[in-house]
Amino acid sequence: MRVPTLDEVFEAVGQKLYINVEIKSISPTTDGVEQVVADVIAKFNLQNRVIVSSFNPLTLKRFREILPEVAIGFLYAMDMTVDTQKIMYDLNLPYEAVHPYHSMIDAVYMQSAKSAGYRVNTWTVNDPEQAVKLRDLGVDC
């Protein structure tokens, strides 16, 4: 068994599902991954069927410059450094969604995020009861 390529995923389900593409990068510089991801999205004409997310605000900035019509989401967790949060703030980068770790989400968080116009997508929800609670709070995905 092997992990499918992004091309294979898009070929199989790109027109059927809305897909979150996470770019895993911790470097302040690029290895070109943003361009590669943008090229594959454009190749399959999925600009309106994907969201690109990352914990790295510089990666999101570079991606936004390459393919500005694709939605981006900022991934974060409670243990994220203040420096990373400050970089995201200082970049003044518009993004369409926030992707917090599920335990960070409550009614106050949802009110704040939704009033700011963000979609809220969370990650690694393994408990069915927690999933129902998050759905009831209005988490988008």
PDB file of C-alpha atoms in Angstrom:
ATOM      1  CA  MET A   1       0.000   0.000   0.000  1.00  0.00           C
ATOM      2  CA  ARG A   2       1.226   3.516  -0.764  1.00  0.00           C
ATOM      3  CA  VAL A   3       0.038   7.067  -0.235  1.00  0.00           C
ATOM      4  CA  PRO A   4      -1.561   8.435  -3.425  1.00  0.00           C
ATOM      5  CA  THR A   5      -0.093  11.469  -5.124  1.00  0.00           C
ATOM      6  CA  LEU A   6      -2.027  14.720  -5.176  1.00  0.00           C
ATOM      7  CA  ASP A   7      -2.659  14.133  -8.882  1.00  0.00           C
ATOM      8  CA  GLU A   8      -4.198  10.746  -8.079  1.00  0.00           C
ATOM      9  CA  VAL A   9      -6.406  12.184  -5.332  1.00  0.00           C
ATOM     10  CA  PHE A  10      -7.646  14.972  -7.583  1.00  0.00           C
ATOM     11  CA  GLU A  11      -8.251  12.523 -10.432  1.00  0.00           C
ATOM     12  CA  ALA A  12     -10.291  10.225  -8.184  1.00  0.00           C
ATOM     13  CA  VAL A  13     -12.349  12.683  -6.129  1.00  0.00           C
ATOM     14  CA  GLY A  14     -11.478  16.235  -7.163  1.00  0.00           C
ATOM     15  CA  GLN A  15     -14.857  16.904  -8.752  1.00  0.00           C
ATOM     16  CA  LYS A  16     -16.776  15.119  -5.975  1.00  0.00           C
ATOM     17  CA  LEU A  17     -15.310  16.475  -2.747  1.00  0.00           C
ATOM     18  CA  TYR A  18     -14.040  19.746  -1.310  1.00  0.00           C
ATOM     19  CA  ILE A  19     -10.423  18.946  -0.436  1.00  0.00           C
ATOM     20  CA  ASN A  20      -8.123  20.381   2.218  1.00  0.00           C
ATOM     21  CA  VAL A  21      -4.526  20.273   0.983  1.00  0.00           C
ATOM     22  CA  GLU A  22      -2.140  20.738   3.888  1.00  0.00           C
ATOM     23  CA  ILE A  23       1.351  21.934   3.026  1.00  0.00           C
ATOM     24  CA  LYS A  24       3.693  20.651   5.719  1.00  0.00           C
ATOM     25  CA  SER A  25       6.589  23.060   5.946  1.00  0.00           C
ATOM     26  CA  ILE A  26       8.462  24.576   8.858  1.00  0.00           C
ATOM     27  CA  SER A  27      11.123  26.429   6.902  1.00  0.00           C
ATOM     28  CA  PRO A  28      11.029  30.209   6.487  1.00  0.00           C
ATOM     29  CA  THR A  29      12.284  29.647   2.931  1.00  0.00           C
ATOM     30  CA  THR A  30      10.625  27.629   0.200  1.00  0.00           C
ATOM     31  CA  ASP A  31      11.605  24.352  -1.370  1.00  0.00           C
ATOM     32  CA  GLY A  32       9.157  25.041  -4.196  1.00  0.00           C
ATOM     33  CA  VAL A  33       6.291  23.027  -2.755  1.00  0.00           C
ATOM     34  CA  GLU A  34       3.861  25.953  -3.001  1.00  0.00           C
ATOM     35  CA  GLN A  35       4.401  26.164  -6.772  1.00  0.00           C
ATOM     36  CA  VAL A  36       4.043  22.398  -7.195  1.00  0.00           C
ATOM     37  CA  VAL A  37       0.747  22.346  -5.271  1.00  0.00           C
ATOM     38  CA  ALA A  38      -0.546  25.384  -7.192  1.00  0.00           C
ATOM     39  CA  ASP A  39       0.344  23.753 -10.509  1.00  0.00           C
ATOM     40  CA  VAL A  40      -1.544  20.558  -9.651  1.00  0.00           C
ATOM     41  CA  ILE A  41      -4.609  22.491  -8.480  1.00  0.00           C
ATOM     42  CA  ALA A  42      -4.611  24.529 -11.703  1.00  0.00           C
ATOM     43  CA  LYS A  43      -4.008  21.426 -13.847  1.00  0.00           C
ATOM     44  CA  PHE A  44      -7.252  19.918 -12.546  1.00  0.00           C
ATOM     45  CA  ASN A  45      -9.052  23.293 -12.484  1.00  0.00           C
ATOM     46  CA  LEU A  46      -9.940  22.853  -8.810  1.00  0.00           C
ATOM     47  CA  GLN A  47      -9.365  26.404  -7.612  1.00  0.00           C
ATOM     48  CA  ASN A  48     -12.902  26.499  -6.174  1.00  0.00           C
ATOM     49  CA  ARG A  49     -12.873  22.951  -4.775  1.00  0.00           C
ATOM     50  CA  VAL A  50      -9.822  23.070  -2.511  1.00  0.00           C
ATOM     51  CA  ILE A  51      -8.503  24.927   0.481  1.00  0.00           C
ATOM     52  CA  VAL A  52      -4.772  25.034   1.140  1.00  0.00           C
ATOM     53  CA  SER A  53      -3.736  25.013   4.784  1.00  0.00           C
ATOM     54  CA  SER A  54      -0.498  25.152   6.729  1.00  0.00           C
ATOM     55  CA  PHE A  55       0.916  25.839  10.166  1.00  0.00           C
ATOM     56  CA  ASN A  56       3.499  28.004   8.411  1.00  0.00           C
ATOM     57  CA  PRO A  57       2.224  31.523   7.647  1.00  0.00           C
ATOM     58  CA  LEU A  58       5.103  32.146   5.223  1.00  0.00           C
ATOM     59  CA  THR A  59       4.065  29.087   3.220  1.00  0.00           C
ATOM     60  CA  LEU A  60       0.510  30.440   3.052  1.00  0.00           C
ATOM     61  CA  LYS A  61       1.784  33.845   1.934  1.00  0.00           C
ATOM     62  CA  ARG A  62       3.894  32.318  -0.844  1.00  0.00           C
ATOM     63  CA  PHE A  63       0.997  30.129  -1.967  1.00  0.00           C
ATOM     64  CA  ARG A  64      -1.425  33.086  -1.984  1.00  0.00           C
ATOM     65  CA  GLU A  65       0.977  35.029  -4.227  1.00  0.00           C
ATOM     66  CA  ILE A  66       1.079  32.145  -6.723  1.00  0.00           C
ATOM     67  CA  LEU A  67      -2.617  31.225  -6.830  1.00  0.00           C
ATOM     68  CA  PRO A  68      -4.629  33.982  -5.109  1.00  0.00           C
ATOM     69  CA  GLU A  69      -8.044  32.617  -6.064  1.00  0.00           C
ATOM     70  CA  VAL A  70      -7.630  29.514  -3.881  1.00  0.00           C
ATOM     71  CA  ALA A  71      -8.900  29.690  -0.298  1.00  0.00           C
ATOM     72  CA  ILE A  72      -6.320  29.322   2.447  1.00  0.00           C
ATOM     73  CA  GLY A  73      -6.641  28.256   6.064  1.00  0.00           C
ATOM     74  CA  PHE A  74      -4.313  28.885   8.974  1.00  0.00           C
ATOM     75  CA  LEU A  75      -3.650  25.766  11.060  1.00  0.00           C
ATOM     76  CA  TYR A  76      -2.755  26.263  14.691  1.00  0.00           C
ATOM     77  CA  ALA A  77      -2.619  24.586  18.070  1.00  0.00           C
ATOM     78  CA  MET A  78      -2.293  25.592  21.698  1.00  0.00           C
ATOM     79  CA  ASP A  79       1.439  24.913  21.692  1.00  0.00           C
ATOM     80  CA  MET A  80       2.110  27.189  18.724  1.00  0.00           C
ATOM     81  CA  THR A  81       4.778  29.751  19.424  1.00  0.00           C
ATOM     82  CA  VAL A  82       3.926  33.391  19.878  1.00  0.00           C
ATOM     83  CA  ASP A  83       6.430  34.168  17.097  1.00  0.00           C
ATOM     84  CA  THR A  84       4.416  32.144  14.581  1.00  0.00           C
ATOM     85  CA  GLN A  85       1.193  33.854  15.606  1.00  0.00           C
ATOM     86  CA  LYS A  86       2.910  37.249  15.376  1.00  0.00           C
ATOM     87  CA  ILE A  87       4.227  36.467  11.889  1.00  0.00           C
ATOM     88  CA  MET A  88       0.696  35.607  10.741  1.00  0.00           C
ATOM     89  CA  TYR A  89      -0.586  38.866  12.205  1.00  0.00           C
ATOM     90  CA  ASP A  90       2.294  40.950  10.800  1.00  0.00           C
ATOM     91  CA  LEU A  91       1.853  39.519   7.302  1.00  0.00           C
ATOM     92  CA  ASN A  92      -1.669  40.943   7.255  1.00  0.00           C
ATOM     93  CA  LEU A  93      -2.493  37.956   5.074  1.00  0.00           C
ATOM     94  CA  PRO A  94      -6.173  37.543   4.288  1.00  0.00           C
ATOM     95  CA  TYR A  95      -7.347  33.984   4.765  1.00  0.00           C
ATOM     96  CA  GLU A  96     -10.733  32.358   4.501  1.00  0.00           C
ATOM     97  CA  ALA A  97     -10.572  29.770   7.267  1.00  0.00           C
ATOM     98  CA  VAL A  98      -9.047  29.021  10.624  1.00  0.00           C
ATOM     99  CA  HIS A  99      -8.045  25.469  11.460  1.00  0.00           C
ATOM    100  CA  PRO A 100      -7.634  25.250  15.244  1.00  0.00           C
ATOM    101  CA  TYR A 101      -7.044  22.065  17.181  1.00  0.00           C
ATOM    102  CA  HIS A 102     -10.464  20.832  18.300  1.00  0.00           C
ATOM    103  CA  SER A 103      -9.924  21.340  22.034  1.00  0.00           C
ATOM    104  CA  MET A 104      -9.504  25.089  21.425  1.00  0.00           C
ATOM    105  CA  ILE A 105     -13.056  25.460  20.129  1.00  0.00           C
ATOM    106  CA  ASP A 106     -15.956  26.602  22.282  1.00  0.00           C
ATOM    107  CA  ALA A 107     -18.993  28.838  21.777  1.00  0.00           C
ATOM    108  CA  VAL A 108     -16.987  32.030  22.361  1.00  0.00           C
ATOM    109  CA  TYR A 109     -14.350  30.957  19.836  1.00  0.00           C
ATOM    110  CA  MET A 110     -17.010  30.125  17.248  1.00  0.00           C
ATOM    111  CA  GLN A 111     -18.779  33.461  17.747  1.00  0.00           C
ATOM    112  CA  SER A 112     -15.522  35.336  17.260  1.00  0.00           C
ATOM    113  CA  ALA A 113     -14.420  33.350  14.200  1.00  0.00           C
ATOM    114  CA  LYS A 114     -17.802  33.460  12.489  1.00  0.00           C
ATOM    115  CA  SER A 115     -18.276  37.181  13.146  1.00  0.00           C
ATOM    116  CA  ALA A 116     -14.878  37.735  11.503  1.00  0.00           C
ATOM    117  CA  GLY A 117     -16.131  35.805   8.465  1.00  0.00           C
ATOM    118  CA  TYR A 118     -13.959  32.703   8.824  1.00  0.00           C
ATOM    119  CA  ARG A 119     -14.872  29.130   8.117  1.00  0.00           C
ATOM    120  CA  VAL A 120     -13.785  26.936  11.016  1.00  0.00           C
ATOM    121  CA  ASN A 121     -12.235  23.570  10.186  1.00  0.00           C
ATOM    122  CA  THR A 122     -10.709  21.461  12.927  1.00  0.00           C
ATOM    123  CA  TRP A 123      -8.529  18.396  12.918  1.00  0.00           C
ATOM    124  CA  THR A 124      -7.903  15.036  14.590  1.00  0.00           C
ATOM    125  CA  VAL A 125     -11.302  14.599  16.180  1.00  0.00           C
ATOM    126  CA  ASN A 126     -11.283  10.921  17.143  1.00  0.00           C
ATOM    127  CA  ASP A 127     -14.117  10.963  19.676  1.00  0.00           C
ATOM    128  CA  PRO A 128     -17.632  10.729  18.164  1.00  0.00           C
ATOM    129  CA  GLU A 129     -19.160  12.682  21.063  1.00  0.00           C
ATOM    130  CA  GLN A 130     -16.636  15.485  20.556  1.00  0.00           C
ATOM    131  CA  ALA A 131     -17.434  15.481  16.823  1.00  0.00           C
ATOM    132  CA  VAL A 132     -21.150  15.948  17.556  1.00  0.00           C
ATOM    133  CA  LYS A 133     -20.396  18.752  20.016  1.00  0.00           C
ATOM    134  CA  LEU A 134     -18.232  20.543  17.430  1.00  0.00           C
ATOM    135  CA  ARG A 135     -20.898  20.127  14.763  1.00  0.00           C
ATOM    136  CA  ASP A 136     -23.488  21.576  17.119  1.00  0.00           C
ATOM    137  CA  LEU A 137     -21.205  24.555  17.800  1.00  0.00           C
ATOM    138  CA  GLY A 138     -21.155  25.255  14.051  1.00  0.00           C
ATOM    139  CA  VAL A 139     -17.732  23.950  13.034  1.00  0.00           C
ATOM    140  CA  ASP A 140     -17.702  23.730   9.238  1.00  0.00           C
ATOM    141  CA  CYS A 141     -15.513  20.692   8.893  1.00  0.00           C
TER     142      CYS A 141
END
